[in-house]
Coordinates of C-alpha atoms in Angstrom, one line a residue:
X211 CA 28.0 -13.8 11.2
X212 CA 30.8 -11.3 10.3
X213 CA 34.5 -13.1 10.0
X214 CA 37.1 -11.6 12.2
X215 CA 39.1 -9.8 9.2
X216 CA 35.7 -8.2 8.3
X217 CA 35.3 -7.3 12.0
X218 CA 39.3 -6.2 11.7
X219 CA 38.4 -3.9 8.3
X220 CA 35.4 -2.4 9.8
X221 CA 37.2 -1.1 13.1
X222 CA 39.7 0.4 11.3
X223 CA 37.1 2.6 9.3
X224 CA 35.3 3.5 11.8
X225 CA 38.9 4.4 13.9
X226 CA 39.1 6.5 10.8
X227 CA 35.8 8.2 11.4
X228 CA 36.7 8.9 14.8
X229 CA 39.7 10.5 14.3
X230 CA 38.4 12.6 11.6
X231 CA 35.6 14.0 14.3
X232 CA 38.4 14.6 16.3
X233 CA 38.0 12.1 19.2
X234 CA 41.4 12.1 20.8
X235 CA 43.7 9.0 19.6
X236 CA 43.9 7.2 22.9
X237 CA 40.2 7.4 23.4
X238 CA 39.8 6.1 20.2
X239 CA 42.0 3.6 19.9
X240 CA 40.9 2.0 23.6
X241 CA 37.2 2.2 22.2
X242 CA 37.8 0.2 18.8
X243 CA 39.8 -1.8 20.4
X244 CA 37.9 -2.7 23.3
X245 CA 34.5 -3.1 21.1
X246 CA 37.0 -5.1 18.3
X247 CA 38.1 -7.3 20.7
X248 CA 34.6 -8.2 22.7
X249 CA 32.9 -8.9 19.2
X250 CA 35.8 -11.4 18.7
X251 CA 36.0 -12.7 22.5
X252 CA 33.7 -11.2 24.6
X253 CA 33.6 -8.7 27.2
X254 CA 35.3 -10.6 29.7
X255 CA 38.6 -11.0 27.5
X256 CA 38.5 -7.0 27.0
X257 CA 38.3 -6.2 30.9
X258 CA 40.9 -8.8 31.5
X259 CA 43.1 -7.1 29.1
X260 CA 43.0 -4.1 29.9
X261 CA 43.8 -5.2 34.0
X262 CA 46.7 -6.7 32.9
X263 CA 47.9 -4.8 30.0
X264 CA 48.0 -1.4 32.0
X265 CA 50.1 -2.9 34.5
X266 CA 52.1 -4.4 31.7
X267 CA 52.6 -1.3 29.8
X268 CA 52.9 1.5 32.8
X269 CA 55.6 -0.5 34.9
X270 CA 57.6 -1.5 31.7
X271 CA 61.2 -0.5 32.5
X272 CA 62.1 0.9 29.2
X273 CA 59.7 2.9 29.5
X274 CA 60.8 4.9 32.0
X275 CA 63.2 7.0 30.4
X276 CA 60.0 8.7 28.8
X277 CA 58.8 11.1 31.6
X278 CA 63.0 11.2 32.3
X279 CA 63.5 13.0 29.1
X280 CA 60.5 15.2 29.0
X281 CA 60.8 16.1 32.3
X282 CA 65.0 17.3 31.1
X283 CA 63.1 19.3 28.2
X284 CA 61.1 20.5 30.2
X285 CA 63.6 22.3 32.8
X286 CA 65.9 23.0 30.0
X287 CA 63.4 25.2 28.7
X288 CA 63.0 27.2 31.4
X289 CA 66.9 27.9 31.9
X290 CA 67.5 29.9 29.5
X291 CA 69.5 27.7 27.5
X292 CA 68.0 28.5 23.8
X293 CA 68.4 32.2 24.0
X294 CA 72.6 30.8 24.6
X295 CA 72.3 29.0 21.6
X296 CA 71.1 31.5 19.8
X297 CA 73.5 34.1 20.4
X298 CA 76.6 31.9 20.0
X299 CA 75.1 30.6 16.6
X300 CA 74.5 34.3 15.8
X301 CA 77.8 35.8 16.8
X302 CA 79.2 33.0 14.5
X303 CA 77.0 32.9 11.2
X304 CA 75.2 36.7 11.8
X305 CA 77.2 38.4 10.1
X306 CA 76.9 36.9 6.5
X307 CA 73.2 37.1 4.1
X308 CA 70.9 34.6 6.0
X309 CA 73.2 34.5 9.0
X310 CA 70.3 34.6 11.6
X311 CA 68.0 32.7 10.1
X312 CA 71.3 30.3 10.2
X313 CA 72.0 30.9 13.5
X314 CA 68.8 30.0 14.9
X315 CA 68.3 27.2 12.7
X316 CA 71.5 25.9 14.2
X317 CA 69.9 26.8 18.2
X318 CA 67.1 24.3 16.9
X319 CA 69.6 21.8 16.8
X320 CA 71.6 22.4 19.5
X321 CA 68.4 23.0 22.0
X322 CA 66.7 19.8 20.3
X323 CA 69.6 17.6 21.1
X324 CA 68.9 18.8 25.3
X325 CA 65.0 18.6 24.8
X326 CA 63.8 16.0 22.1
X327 CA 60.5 17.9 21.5
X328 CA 59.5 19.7 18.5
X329 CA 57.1 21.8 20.1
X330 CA 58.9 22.5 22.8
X331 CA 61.8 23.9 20.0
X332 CA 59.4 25.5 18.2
X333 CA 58.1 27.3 20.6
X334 CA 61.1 28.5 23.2
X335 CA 63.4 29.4 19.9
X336 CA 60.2 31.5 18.6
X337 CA 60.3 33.6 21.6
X338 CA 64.5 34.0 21.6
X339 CA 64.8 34.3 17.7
X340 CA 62.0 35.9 16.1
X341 CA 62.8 39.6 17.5
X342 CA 66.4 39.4 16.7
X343 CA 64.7 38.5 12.8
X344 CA 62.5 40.5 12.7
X345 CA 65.1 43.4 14.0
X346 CA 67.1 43.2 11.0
X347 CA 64.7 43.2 8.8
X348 CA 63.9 39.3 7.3
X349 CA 60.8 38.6 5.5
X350 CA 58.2 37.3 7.3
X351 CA 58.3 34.2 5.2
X352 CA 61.6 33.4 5.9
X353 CA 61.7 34.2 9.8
X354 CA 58.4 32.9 10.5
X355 CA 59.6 29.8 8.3
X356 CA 63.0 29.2 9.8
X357 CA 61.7 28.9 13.1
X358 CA 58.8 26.5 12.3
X359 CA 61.0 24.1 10.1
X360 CA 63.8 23.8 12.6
X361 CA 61.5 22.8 15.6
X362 CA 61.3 19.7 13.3
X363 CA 65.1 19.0 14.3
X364 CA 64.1 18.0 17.8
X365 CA 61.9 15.0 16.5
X366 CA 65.3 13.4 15.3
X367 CA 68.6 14.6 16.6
X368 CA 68.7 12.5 19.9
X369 CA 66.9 12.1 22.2
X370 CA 63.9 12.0 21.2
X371 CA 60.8 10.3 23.1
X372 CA 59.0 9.4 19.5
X373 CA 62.7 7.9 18.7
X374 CA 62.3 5.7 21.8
X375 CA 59.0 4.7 21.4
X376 CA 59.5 3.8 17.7
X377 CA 62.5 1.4 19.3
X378 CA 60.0 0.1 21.6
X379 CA 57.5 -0.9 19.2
X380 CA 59.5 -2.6 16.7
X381 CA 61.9 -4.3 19.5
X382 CA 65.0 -2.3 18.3
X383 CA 67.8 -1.1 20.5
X384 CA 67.7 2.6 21.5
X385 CA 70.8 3.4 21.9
X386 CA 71.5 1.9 18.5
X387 CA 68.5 3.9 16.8
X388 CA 70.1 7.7 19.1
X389 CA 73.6 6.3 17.1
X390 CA 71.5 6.1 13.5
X391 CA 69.5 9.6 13.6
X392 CA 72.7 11.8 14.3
X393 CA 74.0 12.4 11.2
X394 CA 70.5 12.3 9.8
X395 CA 70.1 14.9 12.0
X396 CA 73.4 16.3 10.9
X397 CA 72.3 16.1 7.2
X398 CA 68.7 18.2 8.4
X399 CA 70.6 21.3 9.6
X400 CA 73.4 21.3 6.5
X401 CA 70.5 21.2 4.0
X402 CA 68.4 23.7 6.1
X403 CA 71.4 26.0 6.1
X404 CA 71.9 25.9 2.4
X405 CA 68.1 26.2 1.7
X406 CA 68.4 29.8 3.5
X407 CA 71.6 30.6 1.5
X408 CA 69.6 29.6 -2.0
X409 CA 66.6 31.9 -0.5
X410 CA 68.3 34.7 0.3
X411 CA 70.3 34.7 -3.0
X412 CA 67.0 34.2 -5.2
X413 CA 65.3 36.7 -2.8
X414 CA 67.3 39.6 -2.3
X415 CA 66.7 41.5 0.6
X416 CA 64.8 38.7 2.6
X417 CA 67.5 38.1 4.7
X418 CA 70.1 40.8 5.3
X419 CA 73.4 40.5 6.4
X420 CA 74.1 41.7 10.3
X421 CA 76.8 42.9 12.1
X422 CA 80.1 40.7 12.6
X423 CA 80.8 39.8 16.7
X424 CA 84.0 40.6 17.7
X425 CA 87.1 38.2 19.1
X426 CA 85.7 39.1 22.9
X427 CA 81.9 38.2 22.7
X428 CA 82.8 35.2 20.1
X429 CA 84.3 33.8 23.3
X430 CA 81.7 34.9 25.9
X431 CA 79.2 33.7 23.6
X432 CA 80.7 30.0 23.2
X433 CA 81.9 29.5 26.6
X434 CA 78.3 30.7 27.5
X435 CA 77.3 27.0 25.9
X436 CA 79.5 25.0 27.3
X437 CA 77.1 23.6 29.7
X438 CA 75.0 22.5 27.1
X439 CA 77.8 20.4 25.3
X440 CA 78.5 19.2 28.8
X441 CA 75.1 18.0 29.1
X442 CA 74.9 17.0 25.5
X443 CA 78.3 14.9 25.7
X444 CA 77.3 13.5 29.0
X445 CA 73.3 12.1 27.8
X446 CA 74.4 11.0 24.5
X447 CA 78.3 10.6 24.5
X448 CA 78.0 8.5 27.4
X449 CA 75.4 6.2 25.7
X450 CA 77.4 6.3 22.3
X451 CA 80.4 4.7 24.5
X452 CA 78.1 2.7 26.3
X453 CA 79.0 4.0 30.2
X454 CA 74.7 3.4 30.7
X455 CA 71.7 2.6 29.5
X456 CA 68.9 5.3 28.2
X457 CA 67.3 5.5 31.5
X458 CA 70.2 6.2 33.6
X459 CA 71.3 8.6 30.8
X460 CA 68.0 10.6 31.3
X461 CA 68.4 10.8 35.0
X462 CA 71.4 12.1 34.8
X463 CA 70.3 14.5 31.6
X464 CA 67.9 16.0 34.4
X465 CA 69.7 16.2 37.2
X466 CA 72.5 18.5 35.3
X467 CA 70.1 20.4 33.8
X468 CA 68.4 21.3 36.8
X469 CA 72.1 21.9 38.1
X470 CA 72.5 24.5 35.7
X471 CA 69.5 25.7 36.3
X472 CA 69.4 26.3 39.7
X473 CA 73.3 27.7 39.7
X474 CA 72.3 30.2 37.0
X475 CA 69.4 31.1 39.0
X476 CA 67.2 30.4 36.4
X477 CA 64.1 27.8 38.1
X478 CA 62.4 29.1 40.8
X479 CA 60.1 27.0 42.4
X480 CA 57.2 28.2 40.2
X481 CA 59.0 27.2 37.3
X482 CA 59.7 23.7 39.2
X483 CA 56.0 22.9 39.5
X484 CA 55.2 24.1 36.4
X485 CA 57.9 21.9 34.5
X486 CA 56.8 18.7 36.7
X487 CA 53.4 19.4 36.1
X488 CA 53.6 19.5 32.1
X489 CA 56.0 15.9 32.5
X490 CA 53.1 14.5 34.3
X491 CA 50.3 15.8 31.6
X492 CA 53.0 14.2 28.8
X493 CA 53.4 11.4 30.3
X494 CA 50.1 10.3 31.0
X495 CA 49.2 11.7 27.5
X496 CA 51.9 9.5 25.9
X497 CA 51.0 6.3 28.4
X498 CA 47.6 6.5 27.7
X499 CA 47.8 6.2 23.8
X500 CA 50.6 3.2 24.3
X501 CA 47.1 1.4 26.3
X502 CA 45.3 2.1 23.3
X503 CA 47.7 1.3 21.0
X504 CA 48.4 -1.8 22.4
X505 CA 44.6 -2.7 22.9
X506 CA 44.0 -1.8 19.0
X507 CA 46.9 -3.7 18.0
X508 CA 45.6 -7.2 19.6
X509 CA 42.2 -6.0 17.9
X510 CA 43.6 -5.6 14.6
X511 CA 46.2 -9.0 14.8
X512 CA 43.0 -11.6 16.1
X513 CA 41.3 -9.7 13.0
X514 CA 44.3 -10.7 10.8
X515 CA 44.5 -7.2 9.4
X516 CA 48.7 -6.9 9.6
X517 CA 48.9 -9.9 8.1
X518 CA 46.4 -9.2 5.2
X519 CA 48.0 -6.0 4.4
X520 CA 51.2 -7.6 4.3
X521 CA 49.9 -10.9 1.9
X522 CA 48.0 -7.9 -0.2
X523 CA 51.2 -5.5 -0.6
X524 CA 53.9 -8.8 -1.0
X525 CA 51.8 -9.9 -3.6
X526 CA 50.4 -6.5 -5.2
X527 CA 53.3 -6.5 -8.1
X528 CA 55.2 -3.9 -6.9
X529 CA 58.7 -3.3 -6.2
X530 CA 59.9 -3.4 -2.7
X531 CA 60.5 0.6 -3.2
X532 CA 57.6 1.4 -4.6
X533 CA 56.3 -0.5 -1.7
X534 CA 58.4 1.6 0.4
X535 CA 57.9 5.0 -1.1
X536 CA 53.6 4.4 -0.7
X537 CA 54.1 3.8 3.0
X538 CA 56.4 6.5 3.4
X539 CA 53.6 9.1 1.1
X540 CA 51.3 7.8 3.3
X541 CA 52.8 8.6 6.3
X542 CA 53.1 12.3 5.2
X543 CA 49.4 12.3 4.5
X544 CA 48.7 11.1 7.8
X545 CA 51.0 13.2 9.6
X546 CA 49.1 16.6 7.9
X547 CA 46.4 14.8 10.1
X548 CA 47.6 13.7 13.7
X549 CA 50.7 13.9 15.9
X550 CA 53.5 12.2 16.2
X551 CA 53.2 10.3 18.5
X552 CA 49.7 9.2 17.9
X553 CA 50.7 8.5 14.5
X554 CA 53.8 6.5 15.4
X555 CA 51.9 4.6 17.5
X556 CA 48.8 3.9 15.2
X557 CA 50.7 3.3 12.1
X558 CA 53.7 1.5 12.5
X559 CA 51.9 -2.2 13.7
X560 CA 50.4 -2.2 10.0
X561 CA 53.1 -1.1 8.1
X562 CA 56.5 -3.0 9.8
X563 CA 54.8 -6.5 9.1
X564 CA 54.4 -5.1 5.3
X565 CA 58.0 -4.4 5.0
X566 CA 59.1 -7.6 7.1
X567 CA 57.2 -9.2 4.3
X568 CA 58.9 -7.8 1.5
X569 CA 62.5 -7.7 2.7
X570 CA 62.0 -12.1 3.7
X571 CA 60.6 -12.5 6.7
X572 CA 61.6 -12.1 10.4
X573 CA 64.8 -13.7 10.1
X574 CA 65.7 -12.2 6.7
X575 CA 69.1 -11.8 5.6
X576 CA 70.8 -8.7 3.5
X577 CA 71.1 -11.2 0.5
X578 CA 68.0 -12.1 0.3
X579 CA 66.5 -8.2 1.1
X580 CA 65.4 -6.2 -1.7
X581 CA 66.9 -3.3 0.1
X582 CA 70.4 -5.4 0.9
X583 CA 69.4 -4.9 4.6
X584 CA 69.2 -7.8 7.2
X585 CA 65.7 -7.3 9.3
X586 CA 66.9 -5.7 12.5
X587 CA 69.0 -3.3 10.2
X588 CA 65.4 -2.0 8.3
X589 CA 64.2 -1.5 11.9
X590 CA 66.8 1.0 12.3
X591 CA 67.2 2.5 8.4
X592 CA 62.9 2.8 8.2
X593 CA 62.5 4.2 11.5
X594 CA 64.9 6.8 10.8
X595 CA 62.8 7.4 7.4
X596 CA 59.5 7.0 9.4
X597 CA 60.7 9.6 11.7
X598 CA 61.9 12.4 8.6
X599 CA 58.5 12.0 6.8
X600 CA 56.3 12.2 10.4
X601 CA 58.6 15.7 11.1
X602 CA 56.9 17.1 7.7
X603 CA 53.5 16.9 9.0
X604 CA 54.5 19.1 11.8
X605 CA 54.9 21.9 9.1
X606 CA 52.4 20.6 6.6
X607 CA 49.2 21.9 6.1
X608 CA 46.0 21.5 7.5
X609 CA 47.6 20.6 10.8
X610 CA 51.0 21.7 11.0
X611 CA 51.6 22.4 14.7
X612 CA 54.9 23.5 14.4
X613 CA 53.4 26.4 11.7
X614 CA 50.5 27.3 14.3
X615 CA 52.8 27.4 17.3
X616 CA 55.0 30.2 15.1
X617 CA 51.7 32.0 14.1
X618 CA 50.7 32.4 17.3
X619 CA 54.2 34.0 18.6
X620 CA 53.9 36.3 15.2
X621 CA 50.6 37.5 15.1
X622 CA 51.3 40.1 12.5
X623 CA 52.4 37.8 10.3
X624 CA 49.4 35.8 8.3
X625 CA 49.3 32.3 8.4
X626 CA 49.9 31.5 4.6
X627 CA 52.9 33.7 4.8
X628 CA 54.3 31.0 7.7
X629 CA 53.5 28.3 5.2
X630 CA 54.9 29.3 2.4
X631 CA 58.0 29.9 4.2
X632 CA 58.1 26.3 5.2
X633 CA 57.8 25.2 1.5
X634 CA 61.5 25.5 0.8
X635 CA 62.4 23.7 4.2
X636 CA 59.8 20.7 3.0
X637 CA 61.5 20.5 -0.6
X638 CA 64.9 20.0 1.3
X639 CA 63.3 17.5 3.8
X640 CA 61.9 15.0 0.6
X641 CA 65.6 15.5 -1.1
X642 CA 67.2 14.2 2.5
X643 CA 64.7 11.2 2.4
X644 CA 65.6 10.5 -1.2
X645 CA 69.3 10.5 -0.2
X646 CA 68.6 8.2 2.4
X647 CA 66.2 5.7 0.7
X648 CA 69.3 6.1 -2.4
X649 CA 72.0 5.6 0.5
X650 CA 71.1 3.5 3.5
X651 CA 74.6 3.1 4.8
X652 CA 73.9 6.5 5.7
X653 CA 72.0 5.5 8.6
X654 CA 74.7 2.9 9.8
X655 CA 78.0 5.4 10.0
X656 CA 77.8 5.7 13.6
X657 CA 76.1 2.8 14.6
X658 CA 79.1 0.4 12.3
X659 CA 81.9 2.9 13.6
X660 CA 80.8 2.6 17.4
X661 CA 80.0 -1.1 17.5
X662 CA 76.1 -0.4 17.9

């Protein structure tokens, strides 16, 4: 007869198995853990479970802001918003050597902070900036690059559905984690801009200088975005200064979207469907895997496997940041392998009870924490880390969505080209995680200045 932590190890191998044949995560995840738990407890337990833990899980209240927020990305990328972005950012930095690869690195930012999706980034700020780059001649690395590393901004810079899910998972406070990953997020597009000014100087003629905007269309073009800061200040300023809570703050994120959708005659009814439509395909998508998640993770604690792997790492020797920096590695690896999401969602209930460990339990203190963090402040300073290291696997190879999105927009341009354009972009992302492993109070600016 099998103990339970042998039961534990061998479902997380063959969880392994079944991701590497490609059997989507939640399917996965509900099958080990449903097999797990009925070779612990029987079938009757499992089917009990899953009754109650769907109704648990799909009518959690927090969990509502979800389809909220995709739902606001998902309008404001019909509205026309991005190309705004865009040719504010380019009227302001186009002129100079790199200036449009600036500029639409700096749309990424401002069109992630409206629709918290990567893809989504990637994807509408492909279509609006890629024939501008390509119009004034940039290298194919460099364009196809730009666009593909700052879809990673929308991952971070609030809001962010992986943000809020992370929060979830780890019981943190939401608004207090959207306080932490702004100048994070800040800190992405100021290294992203200088990484395109140390390109184009070492590569001359990869990113040529355009034309300077005059006085009268650096107006249009910036009172052409107001909305968006309207929408921006409104979502997130009025969270920051606590006027509501995350849900509320999505609803109304959508409903001024729309707004300006609909008075810029921008969604037709088409585009209506089609944007509730993809919300209900995300959110299902993302509530399905949560089931699993939560199904594995009962699996994997009546196997004792958390709490092995956090007696085997506490007493393993090694510092509390080497301890750190293998979790954070292998969260890259794993993220050249699987979404996100999945990945948030799979990981994170095995590696949070290894750090508890290390930094002194639940209750720990920041005199007692190798890191000089209190426990509910790791929450906040690791899952902005987590968060940075998932975003490079969404332009690391063999996966790299972001880099196969871009691909597919630029099919004269070959694939290797996109990924070596990334490269530069992936150096600066491991410098801004060693800044912020170096500088944790980096993380708490915000949150410390705004009483989060």
């Amino acid at each position: 007869m099998l103990d339970s932590l042998t039961i534990g190890l061998t479902g997380l191998v063959v969880l392994v198995v079944l991701i590497a044949i490609r059997i989507p995560i939640a399917y996965a995840m509900l099958l080990v853990g449903g097999v797990g738990t009925a070779l612990l407890n029987g079938w009757p337990i499992v089917l009990s479970q899953l009754k109650d833990l769907a109704y648990a899980q799909f009518s959690t209240y927090d969990l509502s802001v979800v389809p909220l927020f995709v739902l606001m990305g998902a309008i404001a990328s019909r509205t026309g918003l991005s190309a705004d972005l865009f040719r504010a950012a380019n009227a302001w930095l186009g002129w100079m050597r790199g200036g449009v690869a600036m500029a639409a690195i700096a749309a990424c930012a401002g069109f992630g902070a409206v629709c918290g999706s990567s893809l989504a980034t990637a994807s509408t700020m492909g279509r609006v900036a890629l024939p501008e780059l390509k119009r004034y001649r940039y290298s194919n690395r460099l364009a196809t690059g730009t666009i593909a590393a700052g879809g990673v901004l929308g991952i971070l810079i609030p809001p962010s559905v992986v943000l809020i899910i992370y929060a979830i998972i780890v019981e943190a406070n939401v608004v207090t984690m959207f306080m932490a990953a702004l100048l994070p997020g800040v800190i992405a597009v100021f290294f992203f801009i200088l990484t395109i000014l140390a390109y184009t100087t070492l590569v001359p003629g990869s990113g040529p200088a355009g034309t300077r905007a005059d006085r009268s269309e650096l107006i249009a073009s910036t009172l052409n975005i107001f909305p968006v800061l309207v929408v921006f200040m409104a979502v997130i300023g009025g969270l920051y200064f606590g006027l509501f809570n995350p849900t509320p703050a999505a609803a109304v994120g959508v409903v001024m979207v729309a707004l300006i959708a609909v008075l810029r005659r921008k969604l037709t009814l088409a585009d209506s469907r089609a944007a509730l439509l993809e919300t209900a395909r995300t959110t299902g998508m993302v509530f399905l895997i949560l089931l699993g998640a939560e199904l594995l993770k009962i699996f994997m604690a009546r196997g004792g496997v958390p709490q092995a792997m956090a007696e085997m790492m506490a007493n393993s020797g090694l510092a509390p940041m080497t301890t750190l920096i293998v979790l954070l590695a292998a969260l890259i690896l794993l993220g050249c392998l699987m979404d996100s999401l999945s990945m948030i969602l799979l990981v994170i209930p095995f590696f949070w009870p290894v750090l508890v460990e290390i930094n002194g339990g639940d209750y720990g203190s920041a005199a007692q924490s190798p890191f000089g963090l209190t426990t509910e402040e790791l929450k906040i300073w690791f899952g902005i880390l987590a968060l940075i290291v998932v975003e490079l696997g969404l332009i690391t190879p063999p996966v790299g969505m972001n880099v196969f999105i871009i691909s597919a927009q630029a099919p004269d341009v070959p694939m290797r080209d996109t990924f070596l354009g990334v490269m530069p972009f992936f150096v600066a992302e491991l410098i801004r995680v060693a800044l912020l492993v170096a500088v944790p109070g980096i993380v708490f600016v915000l949150p410390r200045l705004l009483g989060g």
